[in-house]
PDB file of C-alpha atoms and ligand atoms in Angstrom:
ATOM      1  CA  MET A1214      23.708 -30.204   2.233  1.00  0.00           C
ATOM      2  CA  VAL A1215      21.277 -30.650   5.108  1.00  0.00           C
ATOM      3  CA  GLU A1216      22.959 -27.783   6.971  1.00  0.00           C
ATOM      4  CA  THR A1217      22.668 -25.294   4.097  1.00  0.00           C
ATOM      5  CA  ARG A1218      19.040 -26.160   3.602  1.00  0.00           C
ATOM      6  CA  ILE A1219      18.368 -25.728   7.304  1.00  0.00           C
ATOM      7  CA  GLU A1220      20.015 -22.305   7.115  1.00  0.00           C
ATOM      8  CA  ARG A1221      17.792 -21.347   4.210  1.00  0.00           C
ATOM      9  CA  ILE A1222      14.644 -22.585   5.905  1.00  0.00           C
ATOM     10  CA  LYS A1223      15.731 -20.634   8.979  1.00  0.00           C
ATOM     11  CA  SER A1224      15.958 -17.383   7.041  1.00  0.00           C
ATOM     12  CA  GLN A1225      12.660 -18.168   5.343  1.00  0.00           C
ATOM     13  CA  LEU A1226      11.055 -18.436   8.794  1.00  0.00           C
ATOM     14  CA  HIS A1227      12.810 -15.273   9.977  1.00  0.00           C
ATOM     15  CA  SER A1228      11.529 -13.303   7.011  1.00  0.00           C
ATOM     16  CA  GLN A1229       8.014 -14.266   8.143  1.00  0.00           C
ATOM     17  CA  LYS A1230       8.862 -13.343  11.756  1.00  0.00           C
ATOM     18  CA  TYR A1231       9.136 -16.893  13.016  1.00  0.00           C
ATOM     19  CA  LYS A1232      12.037 -18.439  14.883  1.00  0.00           C
ATOM     20  CA  LEU A1233      13.585 -21.802  14.175  1.00  0.00           C
ATOM     21  CA  THR A1234      13.328 -23.097  17.731  1.00  0.00           C
ATOM     22  CA  PRO A1235      15.240 -26.306  18.620  1.00  0.00           C
ATOM     23  CA  GLN A1236      11.991 -28.311  18.321  1.00  0.00           C
ATOM     24  CA  ARG A1237      11.213 -26.830  14.931  1.00  0.00           C
ATOM     25  CA  GLU A1238      14.779 -27.470  13.820  1.00  0.00           C
ATOM     26  CA  ALA A1239      14.587 -31.115  14.923  1.00  0.00           C
ATOM     27  CA  THR A1240      11.381 -31.479  12.897  1.00  0.00           C
ATOM     28  CA  VAL A1241      12.907 -29.878   9.798  1.00  0.00           C
ATOM     29  CA  ARG A1242      15.973 -32.110  10.161  1.00  0.00           C
ATOM     30  CA  VAL A1243      13.822 -35.247  10.201  1.00  0.00           C
ATOM     31  CA  LEU A1244      12.014 -34.081   7.066  1.00  0.00           C
ATOM     32  CA  LEU A1245      15.317 -33.397   5.303  1.00  0.00           C
ATOM     33  CA  GLU A1246      16.863 -36.698   6.338  1.00  0.00           C
ATOM     34  CA  ASN A1247      13.814 -38.590   5.100  1.00  0.00           C
ATOM     35  CA  GLU A1248      13.146 -36.518   2.059  1.00  0.00           C
ATOM     36  CA  LYS A1249      12.259 -39.471  -0.150  1.00  0.00           C
ATOM     37  CA  ASP A1250       9.641 -40.724   2.276  1.00  0.00           C
ATOM     38  CA  HIS A1251       6.190 -39.299   2.668  1.00  0.00           C
ATOM     39  CA  LEU A1252       5.880 -39.198   6.412  1.00  0.00           C
ATOM     40  CA  SER A1253       2.700 -38.790   8.424  1.00  0.00           C
ATOM     41  CA  ALA A1254       2.699 -36.541  11.508  1.00  0.00           C
ATOM     42  CA  GLU A1255       3.057 -39.652  13.695  1.00  0.00           C
ATOM     43  CA  ASP A1256       6.028 -40.882  11.640  1.00  0.00           C
ATOM     44  CA  VAL A1257       7.694 -37.477  11.990  1.00  0.00           C
ATOM     45  CA  TYR A1258       6.937 -37.419  15.709  1.00  0.00           C
ATOM     46  CA  LEU A1259       8.569 -40.827  16.328  1.00  0.00           C
ATOM     47  CA  LEU A1260      11.711 -39.799  14.442  1.00  0.00           C
ATOM     48  CA  VAL A1261      11.902 -36.376  16.111  1.00  0.00           C
ATOM     49  CA  LYS A1262      11.542 -37.994  19.526  1.00  0.00           C
ATOM     50  CA  ASP A1263      14.876 -39.771  18.977  1.00  0.00           C
ATOM     51  CA  LYS A1264      16.584 -36.398  18.612  1.00  0.00           C
ATOM     52  CA  ALA A1265      14.523 -34.382  21.055  1.00  0.00           C
ATOM     53  CA  PRO A1266      12.905 -36.755  23.576  1.00  0.00           C
ATOM     54  CA  GLU A1267      11.083 -33.919  25.376  1.00  0.00           C
ATOM     55  CA  ILE A1268       9.059 -32.973  22.307  1.00  0.00           C
ATOM     56  CA  GLY A1269       5.300 -33.610  22.251  1.00  0.00           C
ATOM     57  CA  LEU A1270       3.079 -34.695  19.382  1.00  0.00           C
ATOM     58  CA  ALA A1271       1.135 -31.405  19.563  1.00  0.00           C
ATOM     59  CA  THR A1272       4.337 -29.412  19.005  1.00  0.00           C
ATOM     60  CA  VAL A1273       5.234 -31.552  16.006  1.00  0.00           C
ATOM     61  CA  TYR A1274       1.722 -31.021  14.598  1.00  0.00           C
ATOM     62  CA  ARG A1275       1.920 -27.263  15.070  1.00  0.00           C
ATOM     63  CA  THR A1276       5.365 -27.142  13.479  1.00  0.00           C
ATOM     64  CA  LEU A1277       4.152 -29.142  10.463  1.00  0.00           C
ATOM     65  CA  GLU A1278       1.163 -26.808  10.095  1.00  0.00           C
ATOM     66  CA  LEU A1279       3.430 -23.779  10.251  1.00  0.00           C
ATOM     67  CA  LEU A1280       5.836 -25.241   7.684  1.00  0.00           C
ATOM     68  CA  THR A1281       2.860 -26.003   5.432  1.00  0.00           C
ATOM     69  CA  GLU A1282       1.614 -22.431   5.760  1.00  0.00           C
ATOM     70  CA  LEU A1283       5.072 -21.096   4.874  1.00  0.00           C
ATOM     71  CA  LYS A1284       5.232 -23.474   1.896  1.00  0.00           C
ATOM     72  CA  VAL A1285       8.344 -25.237   3.177  1.00  0.00           C
ATOM     73  CA  VAL A1286       6.388 -28.487   3.035  1.00  0.00           C
ATOM     74  CA  ASP A1287       3.298 -29.608   1.205  1.00  0.00           C
ATOM     75  CA  LYS A1288       0.590 -31.592   2.883  1.00  0.00           C
ATOM     76  CA  ILE A1289      -0.620 -34.474   0.757  1.00  0.00           C
ATOM     77  CA  ASN A1290      -3.090 -37.272   0.957  1.00  0.00           C
ATOM     78  CA  PHE A1291      -2.840 -40.335  -1.256  1.00  0.00           C
ATOM     79  CA  GLY A1292      -6.440 -41.372  -0.628  1.00  0.00           C
ATOM     80  CA  ASP A1293      -5.809 -43.453   2.505  1.00  0.00           C
ATOM     81  CA  GLY A1294      -7.062 -40.704   4.812  1.00  0.00           C
ATOM     82  CA  VAL A1295      -3.584 -40.017   6.209  1.00  0.00           C
ATOM     83  CA  SER A1296      -2.026 -36.583   5.795  1.00  0.00           C
ATOM     84  CA  ARG A1297       1.596 -36.768   4.783  1.00  0.00           C
ATOM     85  CA  TYR A1298       4.234 -34.099   4.682  1.00  0.00           C
ATOM     86  CA  ASP A1299       6.514 -33.593   1.766  1.00  0.00           C
ATOM     87  CA  LEU A1300       9.395 -31.123   1.530  1.00  0.00           C
ATOM     88  CA  ARG A1301       9.113 -28.736  -1.338  1.00  0.00           C
ATOM     89  CA  GLN A1302      12.098 -28.772  -3.697  1.00  0.00           C
ATOM     90  CA  GLU A1303      14.114 -25.593  -3.364  1.00  0.00           C
ATOM     91  CA  GLY A1304      13.021 -23.041  -5.897  1.00  0.00           C
ATOM     92  CA  ALA A1305      10.117 -25.165  -7.084  1.00  0.00           C
ATOM     93  CA  THR A1306       7.139 -23.090  -8.108  1.00  0.00           C
ATOM     94  CA  HIS A1307       4.912 -26.116  -8.411  1.00  0.00           C
ATOM     95  CA  PHE A1308       4.446 -29.211  -6.383  1.00  0.00           C
ATOM     96  CA  HIS A1309       6.104 -32.325  -7.804  1.00  0.00           C
ATOM     97  CA  HIS A1310       3.995 -35.193  -9.093  1.00  0.00           C
ATOM     98  CA  HIS A1311       3.546 -38.581  -7.502  1.00  0.00           C
ATOM     99  CA  LEU A1312       3.271 -42.151  -8.734  1.00  0.00           C
ATOM    100  CA  VAL A1313       1.496 -44.308  -6.175  1.00  0.00           C
ATOM    101  CA  CYS A1314       1.707 -48.072  -6.656  1.00  0.00           C
ATOM    102  CA  ILE A1315      -1.573 -49.811  -5.857  1.00  0.00           C
ATOM    103  CA  GLU A1316       0.233 -53.112  -5.243  1.00  0.00           C
ATOM    104  CA  CYS A1317       3.171 -52.313  -2.971  1.00  0.00           C
ATOM    105  CA  GLY A1318       2.229 -48.805  -1.869  1.00  0.00           C
ATOM    106  CA  ALA A1319       5.531 -47.290  -3.050  1.00  0.00           C
ATOM    107  CA  VAL A1320       5.434 -43.589  -3.828  1.00  0.00           C
ATOM    108  CA  ASP A1321       7.772 -42.344  -6.532  1.00  0.00           C
ATOM    109  CA  GLU A1322       8.234 -38.732  -7.523  1.00  0.00           C
ATOM    110  CA  ILE A1323       8.388 -36.838 -10.776  1.00  0.00           C
ATOM    111  CA  GLN A1324      10.254 -33.597 -10.159  1.00  0.00           C
ATOM    112  CA  GLU A1325       9.833 -32.340 -13.662  1.00  0.00           C
ATOM    113  CA  ASP A1326       6.660 -30.309 -14.166  1.00  0.00           C
ATOM    114  CA  LEU A1327       4.692 -31.948 -16.939  1.00  0.00           C
ATOM    115  CA  LEU A1328       1.616 -29.795 -16.635  1.00  0.00           C
ATOM    116  CA  GLY A1329       2.733 -26.578 -18.322  1.00  0.00           C
ATOM    117  CA  ASP A1330       0.575 -27.040 -21.411  1.00  0.00           C
ATOM    118  CA  VAL A1331      -2.426 -28.267 -19.435  1.00  0.00           C
ATOM    119  CA  GLU A1332      -2.214 -25.182 -17.219  1.00  0.00           C
ATOM    120  CA  LYS A1333      -2.175 -22.890 -20.223  1.00  0.00           C
ATOM    121  CA  ILE A1334      -5.365 -24.486 -21.550  1.00  0.00           C
ATOM    122  CA  VAL A1335      -7.116 -24.283 -18.172  1.00  0.00           C
ATOM    123  CA  GLU A1336      -6.067 -20.666 -17.599  1.00  0.00           C
ATOM    124  CA  LYS A1337      -7.326 -19.649 -20.986  1.00  0.00           C
ATOM    125  CA  ARG A1338     -10.549 -21.611 -21.144  1.00  0.00           C
ATOM    126  CA  TRP A1339     -11.698 -21.120 -17.530  1.00  0.00           C
ATOM    127  CA  GLN A1340     -10.046 -17.744 -16.930  1.00  0.00           C
ATOM    128  CA  PHE A1341      -8.465 -19.298 -13.884  1.00  0.00           C
ATOM    129  CA  LEU A1342      -5.130 -18.058 -12.588  1.00  0.00           C
ATOM    130  CA  ILE A1343      -3.286 -21.196 -11.506  1.00  0.00           C
ATOM    131  CA  LYS A1344      -0.981 -21.005  -8.505  1.00  0.00           C
ATOM    132  CA  ASP A1345      -0.228 -24.669  -7.987  1.00  0.00           C
ATOM    133  CA  HIS A1346      -1.493 -28.158  -8.674  1.00  0.00           C
ATOM    134  CA  ARG A1347      -1.471 -31.695  -7.318  1.00  0.00           C
ATOM    135  CA  LEU A1348      -1.031 -34.655  -9.575  1.00  0.00           C
ATOM    136  CA  THR A1349      -1.039 -38.250  -8.366  1.00  0.00           C
ATOM    137  CA  PHE A1350      -1.001 -41.222 -10.699  1.00  0.00           C
ATOM    138  CA  HIS A1351      -2.282 -44.517  -9.328  1.00  0.00           C
ATOM    139  CA  GLY A1352      -0.991 -47.679 -10.957  1.00  0.00           C
ATOM    140  CA  ILE A1353       1.568 -50.473 -10.835  1.00  0.00           C
ATOM    141  CA  CYS A1354       5.220 -49.554 -10.376  1.00  0.00           C
ATOM    142  CA  HIS A1355       8.009 -50.983 -12.526  1.00  0.00           C
ATOM    143  CA  ARG A1356       9.245 -53.150  -9.613  1.00  0.00           C
ATOM    144  CA  CYS A1357       5.839 -54.844  -9.238  1.00  0.00           C
ATOM    145  CA  GLN A1358       5.563 -55.263 -12.997  1.00  0.00           C
ATOM    146  CA  ASP A1359       8.925 -57.062 -13.003  1.00  0.00           C
ATOM    147  CA  LYS A1360       7.682 -59.535 -10.387  1.00  0.00           C
ATOM    148  CA  ASP A1361       5.096 -61.040 -12.727  1.00  0.00           C
TER     149      ASP A1361
HETATM  150 ZN1   ZN B2900       6.721 -36.262  -2.859  1.00  0.00          ZN
HETATM  151 ZN1   ZN B2901       4.776 -51.530  -6.610  1.00  0.00          ZN
END
């Protein structure tokens, strides 16, 4: 699974004239292996360092910026001032939605795109051609609700 996705990301980079260098590959691997997490650049750096000890934080930053530009990952911010990197689902045209728990900080994902109708209204009423969207719900997750 991880290997096929790496291959696909590799050809995606090649088609844009970029190479998947060993450092870039180590970074992509960390993102794939921690797909459910929303890692900051520092988090990614610490995990990549285990695989490629010679790598520097600046290289990890540049790789994350490149992957963001190529739409392999999305850069998100949940309002805590920290940029996080999130792998885009393969074939997804829109960014998945997030549920952020204000009690435990857990971040859950909604892969299904629930905004189709909303987009139609916006496109029509504001004559705005939508390319993507971000949707984050802030609230209390089911685990925290069960605690009470
Ligand atoms: Zn996510
Ligand atoms: Zn919670």
